[in-house]
PDB file of C-alpha atoms and ligand atoms in Angstrom:
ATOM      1  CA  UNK A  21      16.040 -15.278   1.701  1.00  0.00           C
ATOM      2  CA  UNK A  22      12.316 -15.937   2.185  1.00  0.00           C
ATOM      3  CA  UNK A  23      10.026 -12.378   2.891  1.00  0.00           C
ATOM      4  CA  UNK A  24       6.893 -13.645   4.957  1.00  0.00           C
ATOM      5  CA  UNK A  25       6.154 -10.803   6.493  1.00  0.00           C
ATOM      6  CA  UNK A  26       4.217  -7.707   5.448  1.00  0.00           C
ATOM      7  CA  UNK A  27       3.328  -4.397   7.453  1.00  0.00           C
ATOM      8  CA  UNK A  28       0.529  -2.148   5.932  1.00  0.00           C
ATOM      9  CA  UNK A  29       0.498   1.375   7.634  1.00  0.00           C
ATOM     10  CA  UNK A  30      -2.791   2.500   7.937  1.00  0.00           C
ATOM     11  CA  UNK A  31      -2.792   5.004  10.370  1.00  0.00           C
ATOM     12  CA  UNK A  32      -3.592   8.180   8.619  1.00  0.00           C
ATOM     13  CA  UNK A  33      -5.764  10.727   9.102  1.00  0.00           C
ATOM     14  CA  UNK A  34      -7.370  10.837   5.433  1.00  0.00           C
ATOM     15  CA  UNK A  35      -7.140  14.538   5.482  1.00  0.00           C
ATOM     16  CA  UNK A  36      -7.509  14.474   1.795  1.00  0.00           C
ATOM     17  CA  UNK A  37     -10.503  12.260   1.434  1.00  0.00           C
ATOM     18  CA  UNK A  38     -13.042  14.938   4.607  1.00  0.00           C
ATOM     19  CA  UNK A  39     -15.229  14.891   5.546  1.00  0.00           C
ATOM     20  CA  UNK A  40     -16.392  11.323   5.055  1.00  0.00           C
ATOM     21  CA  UNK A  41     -13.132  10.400   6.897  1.00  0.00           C
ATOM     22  CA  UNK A  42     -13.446  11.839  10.200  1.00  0.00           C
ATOM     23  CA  UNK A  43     -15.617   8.523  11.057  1.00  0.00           C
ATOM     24  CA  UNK A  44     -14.479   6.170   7.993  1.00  0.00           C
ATOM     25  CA  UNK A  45     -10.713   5.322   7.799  1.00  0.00           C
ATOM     26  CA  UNK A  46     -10.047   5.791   4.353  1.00  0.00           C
ATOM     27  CA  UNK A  47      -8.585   2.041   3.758  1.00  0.00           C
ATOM     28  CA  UNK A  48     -11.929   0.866   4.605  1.00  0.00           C
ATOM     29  CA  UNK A  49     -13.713   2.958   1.791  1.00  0.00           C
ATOM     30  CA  UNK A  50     -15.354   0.826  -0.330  1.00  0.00           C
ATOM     31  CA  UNK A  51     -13.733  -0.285  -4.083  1.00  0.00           C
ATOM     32  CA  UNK A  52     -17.133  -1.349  -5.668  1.00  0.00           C
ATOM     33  CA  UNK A  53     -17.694  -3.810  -3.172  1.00  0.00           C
ATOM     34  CA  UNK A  54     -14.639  -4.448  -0.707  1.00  0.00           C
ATOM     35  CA  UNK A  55     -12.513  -2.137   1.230  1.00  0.00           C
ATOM     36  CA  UNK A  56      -9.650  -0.858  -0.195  1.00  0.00           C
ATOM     37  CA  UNK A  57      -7.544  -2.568   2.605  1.00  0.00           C
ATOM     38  CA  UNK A  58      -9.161  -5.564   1.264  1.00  0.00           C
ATOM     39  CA  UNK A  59      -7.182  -5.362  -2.191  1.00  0.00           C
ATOM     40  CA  UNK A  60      -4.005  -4.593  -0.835  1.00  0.00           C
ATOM     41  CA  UNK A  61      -3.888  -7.802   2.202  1.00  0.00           C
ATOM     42  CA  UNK A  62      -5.176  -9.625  -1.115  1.00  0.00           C
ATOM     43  CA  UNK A  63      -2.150  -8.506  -3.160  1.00  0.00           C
ATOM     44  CA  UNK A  64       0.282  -9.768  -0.218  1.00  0.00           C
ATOM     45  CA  UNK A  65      -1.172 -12.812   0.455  1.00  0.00           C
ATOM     46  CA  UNK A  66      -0.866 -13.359  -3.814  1.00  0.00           C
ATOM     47  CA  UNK A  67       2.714 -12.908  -2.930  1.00  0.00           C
ATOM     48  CA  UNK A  68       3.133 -15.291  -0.692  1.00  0.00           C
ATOM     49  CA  UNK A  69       3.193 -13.252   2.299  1.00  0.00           C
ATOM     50  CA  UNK A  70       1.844 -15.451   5.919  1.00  0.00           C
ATOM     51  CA  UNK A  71       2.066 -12.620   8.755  1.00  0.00           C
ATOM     52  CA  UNK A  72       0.445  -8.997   8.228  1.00  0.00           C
ATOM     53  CA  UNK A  73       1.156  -6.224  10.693  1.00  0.00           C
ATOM     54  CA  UNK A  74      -1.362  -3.397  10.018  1.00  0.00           C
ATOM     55  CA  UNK A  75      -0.208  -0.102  11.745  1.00  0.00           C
ATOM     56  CA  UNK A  76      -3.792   1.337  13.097  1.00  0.00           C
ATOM     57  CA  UNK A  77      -4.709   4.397  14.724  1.00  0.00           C
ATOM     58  CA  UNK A  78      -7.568   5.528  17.531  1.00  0.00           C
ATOM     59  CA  UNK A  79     -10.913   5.613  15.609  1.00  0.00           C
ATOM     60  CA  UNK A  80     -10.021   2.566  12.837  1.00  0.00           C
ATOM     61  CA  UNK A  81     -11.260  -0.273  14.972  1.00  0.00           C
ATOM     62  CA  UNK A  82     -13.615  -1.109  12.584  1.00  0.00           C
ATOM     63  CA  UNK A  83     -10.195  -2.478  10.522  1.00  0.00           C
ATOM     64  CA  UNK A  84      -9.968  -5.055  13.002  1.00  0.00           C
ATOM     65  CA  UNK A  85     -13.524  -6.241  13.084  1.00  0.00           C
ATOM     66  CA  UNK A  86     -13.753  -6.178   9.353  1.00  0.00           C
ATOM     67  CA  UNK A  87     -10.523  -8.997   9.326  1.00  0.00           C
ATOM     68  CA  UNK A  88     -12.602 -10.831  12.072  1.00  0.00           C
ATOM     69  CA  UNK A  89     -15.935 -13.101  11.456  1.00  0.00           C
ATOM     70  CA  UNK A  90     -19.364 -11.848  12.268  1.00  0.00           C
ATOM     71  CA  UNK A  91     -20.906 -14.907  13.914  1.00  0.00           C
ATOM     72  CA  UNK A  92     -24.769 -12.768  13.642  1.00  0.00           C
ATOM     73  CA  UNK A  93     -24.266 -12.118  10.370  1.00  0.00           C
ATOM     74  CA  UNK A  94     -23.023 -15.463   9.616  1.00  0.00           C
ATOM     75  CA  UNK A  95     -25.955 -17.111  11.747  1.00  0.00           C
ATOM     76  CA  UNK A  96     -28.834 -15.071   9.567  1.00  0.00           C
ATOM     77  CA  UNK A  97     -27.197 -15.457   6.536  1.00  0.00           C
ATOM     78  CA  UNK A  98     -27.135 -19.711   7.202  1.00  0.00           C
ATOM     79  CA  UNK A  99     -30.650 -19.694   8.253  1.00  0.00           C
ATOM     80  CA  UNK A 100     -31.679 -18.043   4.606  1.00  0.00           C
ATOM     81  CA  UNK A 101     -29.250 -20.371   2.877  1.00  0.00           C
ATOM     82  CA  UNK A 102     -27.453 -17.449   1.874  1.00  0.00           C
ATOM     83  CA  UNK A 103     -23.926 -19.864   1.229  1.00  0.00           C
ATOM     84  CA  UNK A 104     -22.718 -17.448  -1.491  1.00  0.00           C
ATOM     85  CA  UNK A 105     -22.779 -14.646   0.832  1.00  0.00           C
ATOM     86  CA  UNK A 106     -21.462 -16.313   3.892  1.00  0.00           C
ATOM     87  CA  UNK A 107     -18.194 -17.163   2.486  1.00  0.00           C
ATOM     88  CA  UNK A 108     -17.939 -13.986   1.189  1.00  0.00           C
ATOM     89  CA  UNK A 109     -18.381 -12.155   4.698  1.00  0.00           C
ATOM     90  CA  UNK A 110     -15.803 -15.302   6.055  1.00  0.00           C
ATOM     91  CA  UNK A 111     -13.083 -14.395   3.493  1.00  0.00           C
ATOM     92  CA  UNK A 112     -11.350 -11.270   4.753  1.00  0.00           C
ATOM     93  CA  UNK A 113     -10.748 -13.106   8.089  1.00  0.00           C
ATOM     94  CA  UNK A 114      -8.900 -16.162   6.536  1.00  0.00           C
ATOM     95  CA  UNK A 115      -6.762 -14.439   4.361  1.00  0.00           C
ATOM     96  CA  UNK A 116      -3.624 -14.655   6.273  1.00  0.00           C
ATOM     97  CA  UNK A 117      -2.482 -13.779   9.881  1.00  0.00           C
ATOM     98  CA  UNK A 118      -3.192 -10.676  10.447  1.00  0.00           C
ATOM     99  CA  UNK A 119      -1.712  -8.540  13.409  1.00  0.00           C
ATOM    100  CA  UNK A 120      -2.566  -4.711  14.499  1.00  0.00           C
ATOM    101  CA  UNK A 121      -0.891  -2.058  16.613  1.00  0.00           C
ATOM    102  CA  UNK A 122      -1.310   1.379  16.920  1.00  0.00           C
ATOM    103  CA  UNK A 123       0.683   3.963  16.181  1.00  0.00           C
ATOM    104  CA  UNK A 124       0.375   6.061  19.087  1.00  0.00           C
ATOM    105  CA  UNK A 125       1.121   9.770  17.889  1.00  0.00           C
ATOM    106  CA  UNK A 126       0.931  10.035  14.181  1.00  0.00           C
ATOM    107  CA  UNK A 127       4.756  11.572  13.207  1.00  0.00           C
ATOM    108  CA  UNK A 128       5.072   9.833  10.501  1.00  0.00           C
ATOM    109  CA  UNK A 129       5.448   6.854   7.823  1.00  0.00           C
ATOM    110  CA  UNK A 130       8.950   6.244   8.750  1.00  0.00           C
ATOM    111  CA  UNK A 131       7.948   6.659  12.545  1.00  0.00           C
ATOM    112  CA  UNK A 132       4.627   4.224  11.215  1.00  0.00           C
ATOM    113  CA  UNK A 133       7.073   1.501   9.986  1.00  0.00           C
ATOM    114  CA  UNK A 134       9.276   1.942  12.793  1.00  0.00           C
ATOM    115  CA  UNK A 135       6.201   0.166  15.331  1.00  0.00           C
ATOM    116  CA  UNK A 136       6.609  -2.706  13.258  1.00  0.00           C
ATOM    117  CA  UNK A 137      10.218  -3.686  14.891  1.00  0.00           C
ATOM    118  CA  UNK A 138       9.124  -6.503  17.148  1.00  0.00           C
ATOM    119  CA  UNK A 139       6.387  -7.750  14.829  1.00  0.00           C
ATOM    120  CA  UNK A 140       8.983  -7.992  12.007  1.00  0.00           C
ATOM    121  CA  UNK A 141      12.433  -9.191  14.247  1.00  0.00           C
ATOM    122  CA  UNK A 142      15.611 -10.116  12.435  1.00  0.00           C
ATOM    123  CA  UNK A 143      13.801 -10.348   8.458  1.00  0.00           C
ATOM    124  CA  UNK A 144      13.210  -9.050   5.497  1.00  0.00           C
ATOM    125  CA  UNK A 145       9.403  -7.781   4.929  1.00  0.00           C
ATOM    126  CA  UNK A 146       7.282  -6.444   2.412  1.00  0.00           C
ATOM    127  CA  UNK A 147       5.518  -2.947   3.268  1.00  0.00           C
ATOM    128  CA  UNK A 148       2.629  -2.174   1.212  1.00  0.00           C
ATOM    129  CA  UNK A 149       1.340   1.517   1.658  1.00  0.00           C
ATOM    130  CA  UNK A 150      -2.381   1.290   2.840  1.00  0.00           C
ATOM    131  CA  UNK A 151      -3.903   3.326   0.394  1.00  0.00           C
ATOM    132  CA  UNK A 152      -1.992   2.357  -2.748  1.00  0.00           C
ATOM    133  CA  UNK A 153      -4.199   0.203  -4.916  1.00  0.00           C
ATOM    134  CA  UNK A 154      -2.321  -1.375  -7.888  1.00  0.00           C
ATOM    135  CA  UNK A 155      -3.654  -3.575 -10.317  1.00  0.00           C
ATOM    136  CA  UNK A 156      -1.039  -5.739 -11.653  1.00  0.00           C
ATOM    137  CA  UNK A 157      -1.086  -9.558 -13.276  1.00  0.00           C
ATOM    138  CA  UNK A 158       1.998 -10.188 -11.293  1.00  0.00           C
ATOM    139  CA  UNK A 159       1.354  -8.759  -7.797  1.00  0.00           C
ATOM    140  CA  UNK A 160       3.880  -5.820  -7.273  1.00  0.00           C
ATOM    141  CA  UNK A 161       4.999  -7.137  -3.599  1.00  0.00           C
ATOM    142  CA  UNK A 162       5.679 -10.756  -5.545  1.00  0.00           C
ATOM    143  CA  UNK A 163       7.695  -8.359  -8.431  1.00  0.00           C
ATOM    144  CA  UNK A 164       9.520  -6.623  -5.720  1.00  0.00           C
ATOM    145  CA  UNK A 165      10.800 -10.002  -3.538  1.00  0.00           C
ATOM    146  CA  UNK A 166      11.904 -11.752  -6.564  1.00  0.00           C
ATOM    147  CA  UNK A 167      14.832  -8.572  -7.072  1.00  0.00           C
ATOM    148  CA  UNK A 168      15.264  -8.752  -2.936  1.00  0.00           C
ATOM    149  CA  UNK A 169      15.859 -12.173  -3.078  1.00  0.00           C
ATOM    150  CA  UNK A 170      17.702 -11.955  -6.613  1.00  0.00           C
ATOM    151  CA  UNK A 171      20.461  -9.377  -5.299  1.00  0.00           C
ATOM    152  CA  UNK A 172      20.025 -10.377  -1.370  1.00  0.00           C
ATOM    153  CA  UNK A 173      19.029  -6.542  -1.564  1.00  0.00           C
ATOM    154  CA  UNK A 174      16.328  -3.741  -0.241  1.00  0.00           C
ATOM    155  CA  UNK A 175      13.796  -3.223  -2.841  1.00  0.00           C
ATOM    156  CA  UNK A 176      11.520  -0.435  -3.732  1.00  0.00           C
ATOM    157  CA  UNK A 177       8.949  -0.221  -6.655  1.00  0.00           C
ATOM    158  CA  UNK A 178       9.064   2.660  -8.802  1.00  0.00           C
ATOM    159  CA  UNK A 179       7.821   4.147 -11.715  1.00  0.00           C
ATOM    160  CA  UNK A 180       8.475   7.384 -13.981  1.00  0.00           C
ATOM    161  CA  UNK A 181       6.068  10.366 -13.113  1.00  0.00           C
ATOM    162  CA  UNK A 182       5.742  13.857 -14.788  1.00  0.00           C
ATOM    163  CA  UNK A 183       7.784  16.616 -13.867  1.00  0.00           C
ATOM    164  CA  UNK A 184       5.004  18.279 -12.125  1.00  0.00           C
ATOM    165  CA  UNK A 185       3.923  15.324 -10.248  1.00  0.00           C
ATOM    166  CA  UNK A 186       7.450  14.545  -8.517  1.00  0.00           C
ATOM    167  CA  UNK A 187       7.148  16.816  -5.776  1.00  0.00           C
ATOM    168  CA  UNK A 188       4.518  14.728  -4.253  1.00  0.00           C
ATOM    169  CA  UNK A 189       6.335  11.503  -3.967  1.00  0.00           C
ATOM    170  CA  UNK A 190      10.522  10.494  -3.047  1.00  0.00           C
ATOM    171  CA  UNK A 191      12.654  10.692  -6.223  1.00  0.00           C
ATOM    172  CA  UNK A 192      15.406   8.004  -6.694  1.00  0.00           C
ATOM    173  CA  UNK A 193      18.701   8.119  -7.557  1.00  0.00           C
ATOM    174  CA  UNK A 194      19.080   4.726 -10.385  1.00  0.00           C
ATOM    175  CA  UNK A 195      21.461   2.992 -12.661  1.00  0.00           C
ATOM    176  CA  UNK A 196      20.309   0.126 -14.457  1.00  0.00           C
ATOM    177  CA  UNK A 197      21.508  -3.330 -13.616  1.00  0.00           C
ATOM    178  CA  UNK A 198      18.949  -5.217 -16.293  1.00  0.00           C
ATOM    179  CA  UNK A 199      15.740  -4.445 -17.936  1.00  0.00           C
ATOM    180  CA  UNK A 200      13.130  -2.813 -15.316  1.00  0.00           C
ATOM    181  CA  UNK A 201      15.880  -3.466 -12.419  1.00  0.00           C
ATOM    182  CA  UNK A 202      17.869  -0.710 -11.065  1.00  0.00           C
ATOM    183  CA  UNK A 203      20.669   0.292  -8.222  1.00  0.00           C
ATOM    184  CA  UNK A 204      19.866   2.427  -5.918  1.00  0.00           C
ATOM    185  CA  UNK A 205      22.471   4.723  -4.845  1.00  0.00           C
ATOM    186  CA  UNK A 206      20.374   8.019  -3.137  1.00  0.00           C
ATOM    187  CA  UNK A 207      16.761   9.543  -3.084  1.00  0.00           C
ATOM    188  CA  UNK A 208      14.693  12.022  -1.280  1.00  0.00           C
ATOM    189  CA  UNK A 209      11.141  12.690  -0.339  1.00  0.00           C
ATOM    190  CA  UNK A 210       9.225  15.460  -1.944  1.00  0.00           C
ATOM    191  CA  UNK A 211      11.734  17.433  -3.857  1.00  0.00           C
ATOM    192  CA  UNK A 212      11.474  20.277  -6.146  1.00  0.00           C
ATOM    193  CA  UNK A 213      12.451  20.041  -9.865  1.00  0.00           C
ATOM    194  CA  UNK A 214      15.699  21.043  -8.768  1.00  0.00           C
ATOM    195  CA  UNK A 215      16.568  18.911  -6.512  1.00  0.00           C
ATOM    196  CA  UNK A 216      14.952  15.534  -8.087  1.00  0.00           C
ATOM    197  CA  UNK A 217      17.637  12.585  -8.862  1.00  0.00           C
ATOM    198  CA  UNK A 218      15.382  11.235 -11.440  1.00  0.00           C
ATOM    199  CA  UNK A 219      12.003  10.943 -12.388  1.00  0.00           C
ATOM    200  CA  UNK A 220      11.840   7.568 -11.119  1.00  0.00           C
ATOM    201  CA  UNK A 221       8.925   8.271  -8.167  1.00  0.00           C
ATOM    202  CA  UNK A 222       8.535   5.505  -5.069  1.00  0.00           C
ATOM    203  CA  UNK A 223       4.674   4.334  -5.483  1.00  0.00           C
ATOM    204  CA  UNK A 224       3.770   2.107  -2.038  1.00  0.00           C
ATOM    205  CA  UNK A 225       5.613  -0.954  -2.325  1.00  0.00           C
ATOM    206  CA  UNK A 226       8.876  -2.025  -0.387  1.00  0.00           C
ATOM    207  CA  UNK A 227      11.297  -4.960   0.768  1.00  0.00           C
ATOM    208  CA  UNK A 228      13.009  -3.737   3.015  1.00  0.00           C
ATOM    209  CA  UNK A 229      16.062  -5.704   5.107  1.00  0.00           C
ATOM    210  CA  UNK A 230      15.470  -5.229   9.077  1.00  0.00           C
ATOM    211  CA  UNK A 231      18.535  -3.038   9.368  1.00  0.00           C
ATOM    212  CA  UNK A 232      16.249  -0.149   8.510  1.00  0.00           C
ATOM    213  CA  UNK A 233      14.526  -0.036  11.874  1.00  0.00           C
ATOM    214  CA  UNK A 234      18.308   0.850  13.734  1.00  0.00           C
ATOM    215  CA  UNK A 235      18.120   3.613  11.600  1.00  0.00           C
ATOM    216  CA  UNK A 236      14.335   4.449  12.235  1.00  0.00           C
ATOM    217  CA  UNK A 237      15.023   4.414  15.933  1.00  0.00           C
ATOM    218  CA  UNK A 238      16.930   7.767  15.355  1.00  0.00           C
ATOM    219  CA  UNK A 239      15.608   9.229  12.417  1.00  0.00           C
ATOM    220  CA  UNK A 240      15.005  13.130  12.850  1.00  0.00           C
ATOM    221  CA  UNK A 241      11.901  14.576  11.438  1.00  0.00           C
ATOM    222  CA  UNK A 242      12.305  15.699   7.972  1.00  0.00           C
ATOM    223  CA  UNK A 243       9.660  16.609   5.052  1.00  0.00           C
ATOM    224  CA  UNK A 244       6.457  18.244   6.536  1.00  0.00           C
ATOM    225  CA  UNK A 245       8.538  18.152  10.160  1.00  0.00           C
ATOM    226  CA  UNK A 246       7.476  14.038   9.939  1.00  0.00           C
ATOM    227  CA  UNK A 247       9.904  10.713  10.386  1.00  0.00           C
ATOM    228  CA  UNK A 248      10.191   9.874   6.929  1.00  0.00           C
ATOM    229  CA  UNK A 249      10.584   6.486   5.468  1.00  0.00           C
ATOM    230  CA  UNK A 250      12.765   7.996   3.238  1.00  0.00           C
ATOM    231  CA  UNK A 251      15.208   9.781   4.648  1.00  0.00           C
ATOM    232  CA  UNK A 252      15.675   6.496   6.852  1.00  0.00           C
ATOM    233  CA  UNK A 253      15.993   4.670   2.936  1.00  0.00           C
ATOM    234  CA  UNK A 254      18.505   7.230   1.963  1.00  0.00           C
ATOM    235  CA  UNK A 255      20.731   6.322   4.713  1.00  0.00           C
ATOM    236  CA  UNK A 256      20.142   2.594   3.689  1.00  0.00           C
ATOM    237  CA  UNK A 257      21.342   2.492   0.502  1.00  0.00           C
ATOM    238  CA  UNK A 258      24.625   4.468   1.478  1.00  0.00           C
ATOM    239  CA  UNK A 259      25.432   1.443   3.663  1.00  0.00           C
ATOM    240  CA  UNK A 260      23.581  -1.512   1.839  1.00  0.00           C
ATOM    241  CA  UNK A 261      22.457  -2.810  -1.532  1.00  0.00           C
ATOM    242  CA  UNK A 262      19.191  -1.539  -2.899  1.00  0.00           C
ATOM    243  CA  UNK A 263      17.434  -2.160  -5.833  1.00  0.00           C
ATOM    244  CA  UNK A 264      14.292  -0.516  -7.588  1.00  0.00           C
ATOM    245  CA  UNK A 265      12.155  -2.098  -9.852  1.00  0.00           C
ATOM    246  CA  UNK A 266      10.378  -0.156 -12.146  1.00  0.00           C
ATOM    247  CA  UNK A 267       6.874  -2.700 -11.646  1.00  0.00           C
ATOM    248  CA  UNK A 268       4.756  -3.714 -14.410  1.00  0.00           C
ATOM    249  CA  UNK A 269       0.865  -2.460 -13.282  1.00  0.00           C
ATOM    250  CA  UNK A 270      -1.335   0.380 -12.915  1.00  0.00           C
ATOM    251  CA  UNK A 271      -1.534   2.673  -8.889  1.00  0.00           C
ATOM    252  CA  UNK A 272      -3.669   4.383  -7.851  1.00  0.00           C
ATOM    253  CA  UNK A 273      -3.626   6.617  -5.251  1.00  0.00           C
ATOM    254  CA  UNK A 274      -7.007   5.675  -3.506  1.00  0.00           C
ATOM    255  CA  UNK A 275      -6.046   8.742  -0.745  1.00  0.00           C
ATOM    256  CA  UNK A 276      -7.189  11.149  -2.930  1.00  0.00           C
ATOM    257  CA  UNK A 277     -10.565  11.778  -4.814  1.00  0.00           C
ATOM    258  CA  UNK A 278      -9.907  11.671  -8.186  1.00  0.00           C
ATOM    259  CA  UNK A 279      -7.445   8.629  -8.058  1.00  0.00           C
ATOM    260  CA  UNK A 280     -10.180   6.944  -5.404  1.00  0.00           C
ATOM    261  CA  UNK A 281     -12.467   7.775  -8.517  1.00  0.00           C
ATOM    262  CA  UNK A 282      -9.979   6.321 -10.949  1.00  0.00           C
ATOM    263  CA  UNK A 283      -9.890   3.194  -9.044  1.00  0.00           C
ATOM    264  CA  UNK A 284     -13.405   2.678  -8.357  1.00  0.00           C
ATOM    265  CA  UNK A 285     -13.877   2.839 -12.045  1.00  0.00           C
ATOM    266  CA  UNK A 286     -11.744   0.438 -13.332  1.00  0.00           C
ATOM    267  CA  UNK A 287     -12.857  -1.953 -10.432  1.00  0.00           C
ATOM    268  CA  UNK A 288     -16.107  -1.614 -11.365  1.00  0.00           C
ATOM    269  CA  UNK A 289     -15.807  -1.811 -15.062  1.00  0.00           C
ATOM    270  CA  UNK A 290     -13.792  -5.268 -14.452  1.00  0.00           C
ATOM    271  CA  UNK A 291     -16.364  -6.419 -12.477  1.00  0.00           C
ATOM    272  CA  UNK A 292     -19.004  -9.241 -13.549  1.00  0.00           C
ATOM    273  CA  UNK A 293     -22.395  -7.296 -11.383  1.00  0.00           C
ATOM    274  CA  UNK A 294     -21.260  -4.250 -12.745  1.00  0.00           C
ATOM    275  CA  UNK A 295     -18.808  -3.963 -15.382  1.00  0.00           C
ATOM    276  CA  UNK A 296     -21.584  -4.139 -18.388  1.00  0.00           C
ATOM    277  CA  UNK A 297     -24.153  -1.866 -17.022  1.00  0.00           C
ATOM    278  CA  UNK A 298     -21.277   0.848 -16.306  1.00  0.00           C
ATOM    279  CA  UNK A 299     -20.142   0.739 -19.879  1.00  0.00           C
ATOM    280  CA  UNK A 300     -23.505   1.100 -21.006  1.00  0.00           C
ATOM    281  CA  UNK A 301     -24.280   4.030 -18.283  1.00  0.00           C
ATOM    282  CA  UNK A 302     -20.896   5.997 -18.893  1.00  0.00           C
ATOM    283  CA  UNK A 303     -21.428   5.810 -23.302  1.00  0.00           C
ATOM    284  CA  UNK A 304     -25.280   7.381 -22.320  1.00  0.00           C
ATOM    285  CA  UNK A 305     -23.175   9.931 -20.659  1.00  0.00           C
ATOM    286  CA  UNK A 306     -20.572  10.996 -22.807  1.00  0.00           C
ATOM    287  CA  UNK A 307     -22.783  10.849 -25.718  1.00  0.00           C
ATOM    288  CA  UNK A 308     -24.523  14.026 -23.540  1.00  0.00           C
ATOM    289  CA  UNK A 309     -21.335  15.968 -22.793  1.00  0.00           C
TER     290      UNK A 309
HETATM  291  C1  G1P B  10       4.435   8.489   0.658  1.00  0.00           C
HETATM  292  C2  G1P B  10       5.962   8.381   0.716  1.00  0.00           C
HETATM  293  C3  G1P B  10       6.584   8.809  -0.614  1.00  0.00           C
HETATM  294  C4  G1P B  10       5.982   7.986  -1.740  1.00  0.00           C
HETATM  295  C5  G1P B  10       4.444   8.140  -1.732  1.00  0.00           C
HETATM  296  C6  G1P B  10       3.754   7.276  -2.774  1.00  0.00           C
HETATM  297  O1  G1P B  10       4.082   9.847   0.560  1.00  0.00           O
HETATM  298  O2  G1P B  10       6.453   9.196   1.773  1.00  0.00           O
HETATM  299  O3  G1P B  10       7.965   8.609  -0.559  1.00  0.00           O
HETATM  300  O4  G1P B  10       6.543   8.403  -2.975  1.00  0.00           O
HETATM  301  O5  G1P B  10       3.913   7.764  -0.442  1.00  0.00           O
HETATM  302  O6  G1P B  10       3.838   5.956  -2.444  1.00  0.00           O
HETATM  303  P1  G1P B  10       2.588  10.395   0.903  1.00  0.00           P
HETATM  304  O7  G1P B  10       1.727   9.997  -0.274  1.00  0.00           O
HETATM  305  O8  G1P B  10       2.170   9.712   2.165  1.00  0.00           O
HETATM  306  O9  G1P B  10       2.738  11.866   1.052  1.00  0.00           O
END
């Protein structure tokens, strides 16, 4: 079992990140220097992955033209022997195949993944949630298709949140099969205390076997009256294996402000133009508080 493909839904509305969304898609936000959608092609590409299928929206064209060159650009930059900076502008649209469609009415991430059908045929494929950045030594997607292929299995990533924060993502019913690796026997999207399996929280990253999208095609709205991809999961691993794998690496949840803030941080701290002056700026500041 080989996983190839990817999908990336990115068809939100960024309703959490206004106003500065109503004319910026929120995976093209900038993360110090690159989009965010930039980090998480880069993390699927680290994986191995060929084909990417991003699910767009009206108004996120400029997702498309950002994965494309920009033969101006490109021409000016040449004529003031800017080399650095051209391959830098070049990179994004070499990074793998990349593929769009919209997603005509926005119902959902289930209903999202479900525009993917044709794109992804008769295979396994990776999805990696468009606005979930996570830093990792071993890309998460690459974590994740090593258990699919291991147990010929779904996978999800996971990780233990707080009681408070579980309402916000799908909570998973596990039992362990080996260290970090569990089965997957139930889960459900945004649950109260009460009805959580287990702290064990989805956080963006799937393999998921192609079966999912007969299900998809008649999955009733659930949470927030949307087609959920998990409800269409649950069903999933009643019929079929599925494994979770609690991932080694740090997400962030760039959809928000203060975990867009988070990220941008961290990025910027790590990086060489920035990383030394930040540390400098940030000990001036605390020093002050
Ligand atoms: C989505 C998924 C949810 C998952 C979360 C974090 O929720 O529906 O199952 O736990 O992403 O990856 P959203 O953040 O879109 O509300």
């Amino acid at each position: 079992m080989k996983v190839k493909k990817a999908v990336i839904p990115a068809a939100g509305l960024g309703t959490r990140m206004l106003p500065v969304t109503k004319t910026v898609p929120k995976e093209m936000l900038p993360m110090v220097d690159r989009p965010v959608l930039q980090y998480i092609v880069q993390e699927a590409v680290a994986a191995g992955i060929e084909d990417i299928l991003i699910i767009t929206n009206r108004g996120k064209d400029v997702m498309e033209d950002y994965f494309d060159y920009a033969p101006e650009l490109e021409d000016k930059l040449m004529q003031a022997g800017k080399d650095d900076l051209i391959e830098l502008v070049h990179k994004p649209a070499n990074l793998a195949n990349i593929f769009f469609v919209r997603q005509k009415q926005t119902l959902g991430l289930g209903h999202a993944i479900y525009q993917a059908r044709r794109f992804v045929g008769n295979e396994p494929f990776a999805v990696l949630l468009g606005d979930d950045i996570i830093r990792a030594k071993t890309p998460v997607t690459k974590q994740l298709i090593a258990a699919a292929e291991k147990y010929h299995a779904s996978a999800v990533g996971v990780q233990q949140v707080s009681d408070e924060a579980i309402h916000r993502y799908s909570s998973v019913a596990v039992s362990p099969l080996e260290e970090r690796v569990f089965s997957v026997s139930d889960m459900n999207e945004k649950p109260t205390i009460e009805e959580k399996f287990s702290n064990y929280a989805i956080l963006g990253r799937y393999v998921l076997m192609p079966e999912v999208f007969e299900i998809l095609a008649n999955q009733k709205p659930g949470y927030g009256g949307e087609i959920q991809l998990t409800d269409a999961l649950e069903t999933l691993c009643h019929r079929e294996d599925m494994v979770a794998v609690d991932f080694e690496g740090r997400r962030y949840d760039t959809g928000n402000l203060c975990g867009f803030l988070e990220a941008t941080l961290d990025m910027a701290l790590d990086h060489p133009e920035t990383g030394a002056w930040l540390k400098a700026y940030m000990k001036d500041k605390v020093s002050k508080f």
